[in-house]
């Protein structure tokens, strides 16, 4: 339910990578699993990953609109936490433009650092999503220090841990996280878990929590469809990004890839989350379509 469109190769094809790996990758970096096609870097009439750039830009303004709409519901449960989640997602879209837009040269320090920050945001978003689900259980009062302390504490922990692993992988501060063996494999299990497995796990945990809240606590059924739709949109986005992307890239002659469709679906998933959140907060139950 949040973007995980990140080319991990950005932090593995760094300036210290073997020459045989770096040279073919200076202008391209595919996305998905074992990419066989990649969009060329901006320049010489090339527009880079223009489709995803536009999708991210439009999505950013859509999310800003959602934040503004959410802010008007001052008495809504979980307002502060949900608004923080939306803000983090909007920030991740900016970094997605920079890291997957094919603006920066592969192996450049700037691209490595920006990608490391982007990865940190993705891992942190996972916890932010789960935290929003826990807030809905009302074990602690939302918007208070008892809610925001664990929210920010673990958000920062996920961000810092992923940021460090990414930078360590790129710059080789230690041998704990790389290089791959053999180097051409470009594998990093900790980053894969934090930026690919963990978001999916977080989405499942969040869905389970929200189903419990809706069906057991609120004893309603209609909002369930919003949350299931959000989860399905997220799941389809991952399939397109990780599996279908190479075929889209090849068919378009390296003009677009799966990141475009994945971004649109991810943002649609966020929109469904907003509708679901709006439907179960206190003010919504007074609206005519929820009256008996």
PDB file of C-alpha atoms in Angstrom:
ATOM      1  CA  UNK A   1       0.000   0.000   0.000  1.00  0.00           C
ATOM      2  CA  UNK A   2       3.018   2.167  -0.555  1.00  0.00           C
ATOM      3  CA  UNK A   3       5.568   2.434  -3.319  1.00  0.00           C
ATOM      4  CA  UNK A   4       8.469   0.001  -3.317  1.00  0.00           C
ATOM      5  CA  UNK A   5       9.626   0.950  -6.789  1.00  0.00           C
ATOM      6  CA  UNK A   6      13.349   1.095  -6.069  1.00  0.00           C
ATOM      7  CA  UNK A   7      16.238  -0.124  -8.251  1.00  0.00           C
ATOM      8  CA  UNK A   8      18.462  -1.741  -5.623  1.00  0.00           C
ATOM      9  CA  UNK A   9      21.174  -1.866  -8.283  1.00  0.00           C
ATOM     10  CA  UNK A  10      21.703   1.854  -7.599  1.00  0.00           C
ATOM     11  CA  UNK A  11      23.467   1.059  -4.336  1.00  0.00           C
ATOM     12  CA  UNK A  12      25.291  -2.008  -5.663  1.00  0.00           C
ATOM     13  CA  UNK A  13      26.628  -0.480  -8.870  1.00  0.00           C
ATOM     14  CA  UNK A  14      28.664   2.139  -7.037  1.00  0.00           C
ATOM     15  CA  UNK A  15      31.981   3.737  -7.885  1.00  0.00           C
ATOM     16  CA  UNK A  16      33.827   0.874  -6.167  1.00  0.00           C
ATOM     17  CA  UNK A  17      32.057  -1.879  -8.107  1.00  0.00           C
ATOM     18  CA  UNK A  18      34.099  -4.015 -10.485  1.00  0.00           C
ATOM     19  CA  UNK A  19      34.758  -2.306 -13.824  1.00  0.00           C
ATOM     20  CA  UNK A  20      33.047  -5.097 -15.755  1.00  0.00           C
ATOM     21  CA  UNK A  21      29.853  -4.414 -13.832  1.00  0.00           C
ATOM     22  CA  UNK A  22      30.011  -0.638 -13.872  1.00  0.00           C
ATOM     23  CA  UNK A  23      30.680   0.207 -17.484  1.00  0.00           C
ATOM     24  CA  UNK A  24      27.618  -1.407 -19.088  1.00  0.00           C
ATOM     25  CA  UNK A  25      25.430   0.172 -16.421  1.00  0.00           C
ATOM     26  CA  UNK A  26      26.457   3.826 -16.535  1.00  0.00           C
ATOM     27  CA  UNK A  27      23.418   4.896 -18.548  1.00  0.00           C
ATOM     28  CA  UNK A  28      20.830   2.287 -17.615  1.00  0.00           C
ATOM     29  CA  UNK A  29      19.386   0.433 -14.644  1.00  0.00           C
ATOM     30  CA  UNK A  30      16.409  -1.824 -15.072  1.00  0.00           C
ATOM     31  CA  UNK A  31      13.728  -2.461 -12.488  1.00  0.00           C
ATOM     32  CA  UNK A  32      12.134  -5.695 -11.310  1.00  0.00           C
ATOM     33  CA  UNK A  33      13.599  -9.151 -10.903  1.00  0.00           C
ATOM     34  CA  UNK A  34      16.521  -9.881 -13.252  1.00  0.00           C
ATOM     35  CA  UNK A  35      15.705  -6.991 -15.632  1.00  0.00           C
ATOM     36  CA  UNK A  36      16.552  -7.627 -19.277  1.00  0.00           C
ATOM     37  CA  UNK A  37      15.553  -4.149 -20.460  1.00  0.00           C
ATOM     38  CA  UNK A  38      16.226  -0.695 -19.044  1.00  0.00           C
ATOM     39  CA  UNK A  39      15.354   2.909 -19.829  1.00  0.00           C
ATOM     40  CA  UNK A  40      18.295   5.031 -20.960  1.00  0.00           C
ATOM     41  CA  UNK A  41      19.414   8.041 -18.962  1.00  0.00           C
ATOM     42  CA  UNK A  42      18.130  11.528 -19.810  1.00  0.00           C
ATOM     43  CA  UNK A  43      20.171  13.229 -22.537  1.00  0.00           C
ATOM     44  CA  UNK A  44      20.721  13.339 -26.309  1.00  0.00           C
ATOM     45  CA  UNK A  45      16.980  13.651 -26.903  1.00  0.00           C
ATOM     46  CA  UNK A  46      16.117  10.898 -24.423  1.00  0.00           C
ATOM     47  CA  UNK A  47      13.441  11.680 -21.845  1.00  0.00           C
ATOM     48  CA  UNK A  48      14.428   9.074 -19.292  1.00  0.00           C
ATOM     49  CA  UNK A  49      11.658   7.291 -17.413  1.00  0.00           C
ATOM     50  CA  UNK A  50       9.188  10.010 -18.407  1.00  0.00           C
ATOM     51  CA  UNK A  51       6.082   7.887 -17.781  1.00  0.00           C
ATOM     52  CA  UNK A  52       6.972   7.224 -14.160  1.00  0.00           C
ATOM     53  CA  UNK A  53       8.112  10.819 -13.656  1.00  0.00           C
ATOM     54  CA  UNK A  54       4.679  12.077 -14.701  1.00  0.00           C
ATOM     55  CA  UNK A  55       2.907   9.391 -12.637  1.00  0.00           C
ATOM     56  CA  UNK A  56       4.907  10.302  -9.532  1.00  0.00           C
ATOM     57  CA  UNK A  57       4.317  14.015 -10.048  1.00  0.00           C
ATOM     58  CA  UNK A  58       0.564  13.612 -10.424  1.00  0.00           C
ATOM     59  CA  UNK A  59       0.459  11.158  -7.522  1.00  0.00           C
ATOM     60  CA  UNK A  60       2.274  13.656  -5.310  1.00  0.00           C
ATOM     61  CA  UNK A  61      -0.460  16.254  -5.821  1.00  0.00           C
ATOM     62  CA  UNK A  62      -3.170  13.640  -5.344  1.00  0.00           C
ATOM     63  CA  UNK A  63      -1.678  12.720  -1.975  1.00  0.00           C
ATOM     64  CA  UNK A  64      -1.388  16.388  -0.993  1.00  0.00           C
ATOM     65  CA  UNK A  65      -5.102  16.723  -1.717  1.00  0.00           C
ATOM     66  CA  UNK A  66      -5.792  13.698   0.485  1.00  0.00           C
ATOM     67  CA  UNK A  67      -3.749  15.226   3.302  1.00  0.00           C
ATOM     68  CA  UNK A  68      -5.733  18.452   3.064  1.00  0.00           C
ATOM     69  CA  UNK A  69      -9.034  16.571   3.073  1.00  0.00           C
ATOM     70  CA  UNK A  70      -7.939  14.454   6.027  1.00  0.00           C
ATOM     71  CA  UNK A  71      -6.924  17.582   7.956  1.00  0.00           C
ATOM     72  CA  UNK A  72     -10.526  18.840   7.831  1.00  0.00           C
ATOM     73  CA  UNK A  73     -11.669  15.842   9.874  1.00  0.00           C
ATOM     74  CA  UNK A  74     -10.295  17.174  13.143  1.00  0.00           C
ATOM     75  CA  UNK A  75     -12.176  14.707  15.365  1.00  0.00           C
ATOM     76  CA  UNK A  76     -11.328  11.618  13.309  1.00  0.00           C
ATOM     77  CA  UNK A  77      -9.593   8.728  15.044  1.00  0.00           C
ATOM     78  CA  UNK A  78      -5.950   8.374  14.012  1.00  0.00           C
ATOM     79  CA  UNK A  79      -5.869  11.699  12.144  1.00  0.00           C
ATOM     80  CA  UNK A  80      -2.316  12.621  13.169  1.00  0.00           C
ATOM     81  CA  UNK A  81      -0.867   9.184  12.440  1.00  0.00           C
ATOM     82  CA  UNK A  82      -2.676   8.787   9.121  1.00  0.00           C
ATOM     83  CA  UNK A  83      -1.614  12.250   7.998  1.00  0.00           C
ATOM     84  CA  UNK A  84       1.998  11.401   8.853  1.00  0.00           C
ATOM     85  CA  UNK A  85       1.740   8.209   6.799  1.00  0.00           C
ATOM     86  CA  UNK A  86       0.397  10.135   3.805  1.00  0.00           C
ATOM     87  CA  UNK A  87       3.158  12.740   4.172  1.00  0.00           C
ATOM     88  CA  UNK A  88       5.838  10.047   4.206  1.00  0.00           C
ATOM     89  CA  UNK A  89       4.338   8.488   1.092  1.00  0.00           C
ATOM     90  CA  UNK A  90       4.319  11.865  -0.670  1.00  0.00           C
ATOM     91  CA  UNK A  91       7.986  12.343   0.257  1.00  0.00           C
ATOM     92  CA  UNK A  92       8.831   8.894  -1.112  1.00  0.00           C
ATOM     93  CA  UNK A  93       7.335   9.902  -4.465  1.00  0.00           C
ATOM     94  CA  UNK A  94       9.817  12.776  -4.741  1.00  0.00           C
ATOM     95  CA  UNK A  95      12.702  10.399  -4.115  1.00  0.00           C
ATOM     96  CA  UNK A  96      11.219   7.916  -6.564  1.00  0.00           C
ATOM     97  CA  UNK A  97      11.397  10.538  -9.307  1.00  0.00           C
ATOM     98  CA  UNK A  98      15.050  11.151  -8.494  1.00  0.00           C
ATOM     99  CA  UNK A  99      16.072   7.494  -8.171  1.00  0.00           C
ATOM    100  CA  UNK A 100      14.051   5.869 -10.982  1.00  0.00           C
ATOM    101  CA  UNK A 101      13.652   8.794 -13.386  1.00  0.00           C
ATOM    102  CA  UNK A 102      16.945   8.024 -15.172  1.00  0.00           C
ATOM    103  CA  UNK A 103      18.281  11.509 -14.394  1.00  0.00           C
ATOM    104  CA  UNK A 104      21.499  10.610 -12.617  1.00  0.00           C
ATOM    105  CA  UNK A 105      24.473   8.594 -13.800  1.00  0.00           C
ATOM    106  CA  UNK A 106      24.719   5.083 -12.454  1.00  0.00           C
ATOM    107  CA  UNK A 107      27.551   4.664  -9.907  1.00  0.00           C
ATOM    108  CA  UNK A 108      27.378   8.379  -8.991  1.00  0.00           C
ATOM    109  CA  UNK A 109      27.528   9.204  -5.292  1.00  0.00           C
ATOM    110  CA  UNK A 110      24.412  11.374  -5.588  1.00  0.00           C
ATOM    111  CA  UNK A 111      22.317   8.514  -6.961  1.00  0.00           C
ATOM    112  CA  UNK A 112      23.625   6.108  -4.330  1.00  0.00           C
ATOM    113  CA  UNK A 113      22.779   8.449  -1.446  1.00  0.00           C
ATOM    114  CA  UNK A 114      19.345   9.371  -2.799  1.00  0.00           C
ATOM    115  CA  UNK A 115      18.516   5.702  -3.347  1.00  0.00           C
ATOM    116  CA  UNK A 116      19.660   4.853   0.191  1.00  0.00           C
ATOM    117  CA  UNK A 117      17.323   7.539   1.583  1.00  0.00           C
ATOM    118  CA  UNK A 118      14.506   6.268  -0.647  1.00  0.00           C
ATOM    119  CA  UNK A 119      15.004   2.734   0.618  1.00  0.00           C
ATOM    120  CA  UNK A 120      14.953   3.982   4.192  1.00  0.00           C
ATOM    121  CA  UNK A 121      11.629   5.713   3.543  1.00  0.00           C
ATOM    122  CA  UNK A 122      10.104   2.536   2.075  1.00  0.00           C
ATOM    123  CA  UNK A 123      11.084   0.441   5.095  1.00  0.00           C
ATOM    124  CA  UNK A 124       9.848   3.179   7.464  1.00  0.00           C
ATOM    125  CA  UNK A 125       6.534   3.353   5.604  1.00  0.00           C
ATOM    126  CA  UNK A 126       5.978  -0.302   6.414  1.00  0.00           C
ATOM    127  CA  UNK A 127       5.982   0.383  10.133  1.00  0.00           C
ATOM    128  CA  UNK A 128       3.974   3.606   9.690  1.00  0.00           C
ATOM    129  CA  UNK A 129       1.240   1.568   8.000  1.00  0.00           C
ATOM    130  CA  UNK A 130       1.200  -1.066  10.757  1.00  0.00           C
ATOM    131  CA  UNK A 131       1.197   1.686  13.394  1.00  0.00           C
ATOM    132  CA  UNK A 132      -1.899   3.213  11.802  1.00  0.00           C
ATOM    133  CA  UNK A 133      -3.624  -0.134  12.099  1.00  0.00           C
ATOM    134  CA  UNK A 134      -2.676  -0.451  15.759  1.00  0.00           C
ATOM    135  CA  UNK A 135      -3.968   3.068  16.433  1.00  0.00           C
ATOM    136  CA  UNK A 136      -7.350   1.971  15.062  1.00  0.00           C
ATOM    137  CA  UNK A 137      -7.552  -0.596  17.871  1.00  0.00           C
ATOM    138  CA  UNK A 138      -7.566   2.339  20.325  1.00  0.00           C
ATOM    139  CA  UNK A 139      -5.269   0.613  22.805  1.00  0.00           C
ATOM    140  CA  UNK A 140      -3.784   4.051  23.367  1.00  0.00           C
ATOM    141  CA  UNK A 141      -5.218   7.463  22.620  1.00  0.00           C
ATOM    142  CA  UNK A 142      -4.338   8.558  19.107  1.00  0.00           C
ATOM    143  CA  UNK A 143      -2.319  11.735  18.589  1.00  0.00           C
ATOM    144  CA  UNK A 144      -0.805  11.595  22.078  1.00  0.00           C
ATOM    145  CA  UNK A 145       2.758  10.889  23.178  1.00  0.00           C
ATOM    146  CA  UNK A 146       1.806   7.292  24.009  1.00  0.00           C
ATOM    147  CA  UNK A 147       0.867   6.793  20.366  1.00  0.00           C
ATOM    148  CA  UNK A 148       3.398   9.020  18.629  1.00  0.00           C
ATOM    149  CA  UNK A 149       6.453   7.863  20.619  1.00  0.00           C
ATOM    150  CA  UNK A 150       6.386   4.271  19.295  1.00  0.00           C
ATOM    151  CA  UNK A 151       5.242   5.552  15.913  1.00  0.00           C
ATOM    152  CA  UNK A 152       8.258   7.797  15.484  1.00  0.00           C
ATOM    153  CA  UNK A 153      10.655   5.568  17.410  1.00  0.00           C
ATOM    154  CA  UNK A 154      10.252   2.544  15.149  1.00  0.00           C
ATOM    155  CA  UNK A 155       9.816   4.681  12.035  1.00  0.00           C
ATOM    156  CA  UNK A 156      13.216   6.241  12.660  1.00  0.00           C
ATOM    157  CA  UNK A 157      14.693   2.834  13.545  1.00  0.00           C
ATOM    158  CA  UNK A 158      13.569   1.273  10.257  1.00  0.00           C
ATOM    159  CA  UNK A 159      14.753   4.320   8.318  1.00  0.00           C
ATOM    160  CA  UNK A 160      18.195   4.497   9.920  1.00  0.00           C
ATOM    161  CA  UNK A 161      18.809   0.739   9.723  1.00  0.00           C
ATOM    162  CA  UNK A 162      17.905   0.559   6.036  1.00  0.00           C
ATOM    163  CA  UNK A 163      19.815   3.752   5.251  1.00  0.00           C
ATOM    164  CA  UNK A 164      22.948   2.396   6.915  1.00  0.00           C
ATOM    165  CA  UNK A 165      22.740  -1.010   5.213  1.00  0.00           C
ATOM    166  CA  UNK A 166      22.254   0.703   1.844  1.00  0.00           C
ATOM    167  CA  UNK A 167      25.227   3.030   2.306  1.00  0.00           C
ATOM    168  CA  UNK A 168      27.404   0.261   3.715  1.00  0.00           C
ATOM    169  CA  UNK A 169      26.532  -1.867   0.689  1.00  0.00           C
ATOM    170  CA  UNK A 170      27.399   0.976  -1.676  1.00  0.00           C
ATOM    171  CA  UNK A 171      30.581   2.277  -0.104  1.00  0.00           C
ATOM    172  CA  UNK A 172      31.893  -0.919   1.469  1.00  0.00           C
ATOM    173  CA  UNK A 173      32.402   0.443   4.977  1.00  0.00           C
ATOM    174  CA  UNK A 174      32.272  -3.165   6.205  1.00  0.00           C
ATOM    175  CA  UNK A 175      31.927  -6.552   4.518  1.00  0.00           C
ATOM    176  CA  UNK A 176      28.738  -7.398   6.424  1.00  0.00           C
ATOM    177  CA  UNK A 177      26.348  -6.503   3.609  1.00  0.00           C
ATOM    178  CA  UNK A 178      28.367  -7.000   0.460  1.00  0.00           C
ATOM    179  CA  UNK A 179      29.726  -7.304  -2.079  1.00  0.00           C
ATOM    180  CA  UNK A 180      27.720 -10.116  -3.685  1.00  0.00           C
ATOM    181  CA  UNK A 181      29.461 -13.397  -4.346  1.00  0.00           C
ATOM    182  CA  UNK A 182      29.864 -13.530  -7.286  1.00  0.00           C
ATOM    183  CA  UNK A 183      29.694  -9.717  -7.738  1.00  0.00           C
ATOM    184  CA  UNK A 184      27.580  -9.975 -10.902  1.00  0.00           C
ATOM    185  CA  UNK A 185      24.745 -11.539  -8.865  1.00  0.00           C
ATOM    186  CA  UNK A 186      24.084  -8.174  -7.194  1.00  0.00           C
ATOM    187  CA  UNK A 187      22.250  -9.789  -4.285  1.00  0.00           C
ATOM    188  CA  UNK A 188      21.670  -8.228  -0.885  1.00  0.00           C
ATOM    189  CA  UNK A 189      19.356 -10.206   1.365  1.00  0.00           C
ATOM    190  CA  UNK A 190      18.916  -7.555   4.118  1.00  0.00           C
ATOM    191  CA  UNK A 191      17.885  -4.896   1.579  1.00  0.00           C
ATOM    192  CA  UNK A 192      15.603  -7.321  -0.216  1.00  0.00           C
ATOM    193  CA  UNK A 193      13.872  -8.179   3.055  1.00  0.00           C
ATOM    194  CA  UNK A 194      13.541  -4.561   4.210  1.00  0.00           C
ATOM    195  CA  UNK A 195      12.381  -3.062   0.904  1.00  0.00           C
ATOM    196  CA  UNK A 196      10.499  -5.944  -0.751  1.00  0.00           C
ATOM    197  CA  UNK A 197       9.433  -8.560   1.822  1.00  0.00           C
ATOM    198  CA  UNK A 198       8.726  -6.222   4.750  1.00  0.00           C
ATOM    199  CA  UNK A 199       6.314  -3.907   2.842  1.00  0.00           C
ATOM    200  CA  UNK A 200       4.253  -6.925   1.814  1.00  0.00           C
ATOM    201  CA  UNK A 201       4.259  -8.322   5.353  1.00  0.00           C
ATOM    202  CA  UNK A 202       3.274  -4.899   6.715  1.00  0.00           C
ATOM    203  CA  UNK A 203       0.385  -4.685   4.242  1.00  0.00           C
ATOM    204  CA  UNK A 204      -0.908  -8.115   5.323  1.00  0.00           C
ATOM    205  CA  UNK A 205      -0.625  -7.225   9.027  1.00  0.00           C
ATOM    206  CA  UNK A 206      -2.435  -3.937   8.437  1.00  0.00           C
ATOM    207  CA  UNK A 207      -5.231  -5.648   6.484  1.00  0.00           C
ATOM    208  CA  UNK A 208      -5.755  -8.222   9.241  1.00  0.00           C
ATOM    209  CA  UNK A 209      -5.889  -5.515  11.924  1.00  0.00           C
ATOM    210  CA  UNK A 210      -8.386  -3.434   9.958  1.00  0.00           C
ATOM    211  CA  UNK A 211     -10.625  -6.451   9.308  1.00  0.00           C
ATOM    212  CA  UNK A 212     -10.661  -7.120  13.052  1.00  0.00           C
ATOM    213  CA  UNK A 213     -11.507  -3.469  13.762  1.00  0.00           C
ATOM    214  CA  UNK A 214     -14.298  -3.352  11.182  1.00  0.00           C
ATOM    215  CA  UNK A 215     -15.878  -6.774  11.719  1.00  0.00           C
ATOM    216  CA  UNK A 216     -15.321  -7.361  15.444  1.00  0.00           C
ATOM    217  CA  UNK A 217     -15.265  -3.869  16.961  1.00  0.00           C
ATOM    218  CA  UNK A 218     -17.396  -1.741  14.654  1.00  0.00           C
ATOM    219  CA  UNK A 219     -19.491  -4.728  13.532  1.00  0.00           C
ATOM    220  CA  UNK A 220     -19.784  -3.368  10.006  1.00  0.00           C
ATOM    221  CA  UNK A 221     -19.086  -4.991   6.665  1.00  0.00           C
ATOM    222  CA  UNK A 222     -19.240  -2.315   3.994  1.00  0.00           C
ATOM    223  CA  UNK A 223     -15.827  -0.699   4.760  1.00  0.00           C
ATOM    224  CA  UNK A 224     -14.157  -4.108   4.294  1.00  0.00           C
ATOM    225  CA  UNK A 225     -14.329  -3.692   0.526  1.00  0.00           C
ATOM    226  CA  UNK A 226     -12.225  -0.530   0.627  1.00  0.00           C
ATOM    227  CA  UNK A 227      -9.389  -2.188   2.518  1.00  0.00           C
ATOM    228  CA  UNK A 228      -9.431  -5.378   0.457  1.00  0.00           C
ATOM    229  CA  UNK A 229      -9.391  -3.254  -2.713  1.00  0.00           C
ATOM    230  CA  UNK A 230      -6.404  -1.304  -1.390  1.00  0.00           C
ATOM    231  CA  UNK A 231      -4.536  -4.524  -0.652  1.00  0.00           C
ATOM    232  CA  UNK A 232      -5.310  -6.020  -4.066  1.00  0.00           C
ATOM    233  CA  UNK A 233      -4.160  -2.856  -5.857  1.00  0.00           C
ATOM    234  CA  UNK A 234      -0.916  -2.992  -3.875  1.00  0.00           C
ATOM    235  CA  UNK A 235      -0.420  -6.682  -4.681  1.00  0.00           C
ATOM    236  CA  UNK A 236      -1.047  -6.226  -8.413  1.00  0.00           C
ATOM    237  CA  UNK A 237       1.378  -3.291  -8.431  1.00  0.00           C
ATOM    238  CA  UNK A 238       4.124  -5.519  -7.027  1.00  0.00           C
ATOM    239  CA  UNK A 239       3.485  -8.229  -9.615  1.00  0.00           C
ATOM    240  CA  UNK A 240       3.671  -5.702 -12.438  1.00  0.00           C
ATOM    241  CA  UNK A 241       6.825  -4.091 -11.064  1.00  0.00           C
ATOM    242  CA  UNK A 242       8.744  -7.257 -10.265  1.00  0.00           C
ATOM    243  CA  UNK A 243       7.492  -9.642 -12.967  1.00  0.00           C
ATOM    244  CA  UNK A 244       5.846  -7.829 -15.871  1.00  0.00           C
ATOM    245  CA  UNK A 245       8.171  -4.812 -16.047  1.00  0.00           C
ATOM    246  CA  UNK A 246      10.720  -6.407 -18.365  1.00  0.00           C
ATOM    247  CA  UNK A 247       8.043  -7.248 -20.927  1.00  0.00           C
ATOM    248  CA  UNK A 248       6.598  -3.730 -20.855  1.00  0.00           C
ATOM    249  CA  UNK A 249      10.065  -2.265 -21.282  1.00  0.00           C
ATOM    250  CA  UNK A 250      10.849  -4.532 -24.235  1.00  0.00           C
ATOM    251  CA  UNK A 251       7.480  -3.947 -25.910  1.00  0.00           C
ATOM    252  CA  UNK A 252       7.863  -0.157 -25.619  1.00  0.00           C
ATOM    253  CA  UNK A 253      11.462  -0.259 -26.857  1.00  0.00           C
ATOM    254  CA  UNK A 254      12.776   0.956 -23.500  1.00  0.00           C
ATOM    255  CA  UNK A 255      10.407   3.924 -23.261  1.00  0.00           C
ATOM    256  CA  UNK A 256       8.385   2.829 -20.205  1.00  0.00           C
ATOM    257  CA  UNK A 257       8.577   0.014 -17.683  1.00  0.00           C
ATOM    258  CA  UNK A 258       6.525  -1.451 -14.863  1.00  0.00           C
ATOM    259  CA  UNK A 259       7.274   1.416 -12.504  1.00  0.00           C
ATOM    260  CA  UNK A 260       4.710   3.596 -14.320  1.00  0.00           C
ATOM    261  CA  UNK A 261       1.768   1.248 -13.793  1.00  0.00           C
ATOM    262  CA  UNK A 262       2.991   0.258 -10.330  1.00  0.00           C
ATOM    263  CA  UNK A 263       3.048   3.890  -9.230  1.00  0.00           C
ATOM    264  CA  UNK A 264      -0.484   4.499 -10.508  1.00  0.00           C
ATOM    265  CA  UNK A 265      -1.777   1.375  -8.757  1.00  0.00           C
ATOM    266  CA  UNK A 266       0.093   2.182  -5.534  1.00  0.00           C
ATOM    267  CA  UNK A 267      -1.417   5.653  -5.454  1.00  0.00           C
ATOM    268  CA  UNK A 268      -4.852   4.199  -6.155  1.00  0.00           C
ATOM    269  CA  UNK A 269      -4.223   1.888  -3.190  1.00  0.00           C
ATOM    270  CA  UNK A 270      -3.428   4.893  -1.008  1.00  0.00           C
ATOM    271  CA  UNK A 271      -6.639   6.529  -2.223  1.00  0.00           C
ATOM    272  CA  UNK A 272      -8.630   3.445  -1.196  1.00  0.00           C
ATOM    273  CA  UNK A 273      -6.955   3.548   2.213  1.00  0.00           C
ATOM    274  CA  UNK A 274      -8.121   7.137   2.597  1.00  0.00           C
ATOM    275  CA  UNK A 275     -11.680   6.194   1.642  1.00  0.00           C
ATOM    276  CA  UNK A 276     -11.559   3.279   4.076  1.00  0.00           C
ATOM    277  CA  UNK A 277     -10.162   5.444   6.882  1.00  0.00           C
ATOM    278  CA  UNK A 278     -12.789   8.102   6.181  1.00  0.00           C
ATOM    279  CA  UNK A 279     -15.533   5.483   6.236  1.00  0.00           C
ATOM    280  CA  UNK A 280     -14.708   4.177   9.723  1.00  0.00           C
ATOM    281  CA  UNK A 281     -13.976   7.437  11.514  1.00  0.00           C
ATOM    282  CA  UNK A 282     -16.611   8.911  13.749  1.00  0.00           C
ATOM    283  CA  UNK A 283     -18.017  11.564  11.401  1.00  0.00           C
ATOM    284  CA  UNK A 284     -18.631   9.051   8.606  1.00  0.00           C
ATOM    285  CA  UNK A 285     -21.225   7.070  10.500  1.00  0.00           C
ATOM    286  CA  UNK A 286     -23.484  10.111  10.444  1.00  0.00           C
ATOM    287  CA  UNK A 287     -23.447  10.331   6.660  1.00  0.00           C
ATOM    288  CA  UNK A 288     -26.607   9.117   4.832  1.00  0.00           C
ATOM    289  CA  UNK A 289     -25.078   6.106   3.080  1.00  0.00           C
ATOM    290  CA  UNK A 290     -24.151   4.603   6.484  1.00  0.00           C
ATOM    291  CA  UNK A 291     -27.499   5.233   8.149  1.00  0.00           C
ATOM    292  CA  UNK A 292     -29.925   2.403   8.662  1.00  0.00           C
TER     293      UNK A 292
END
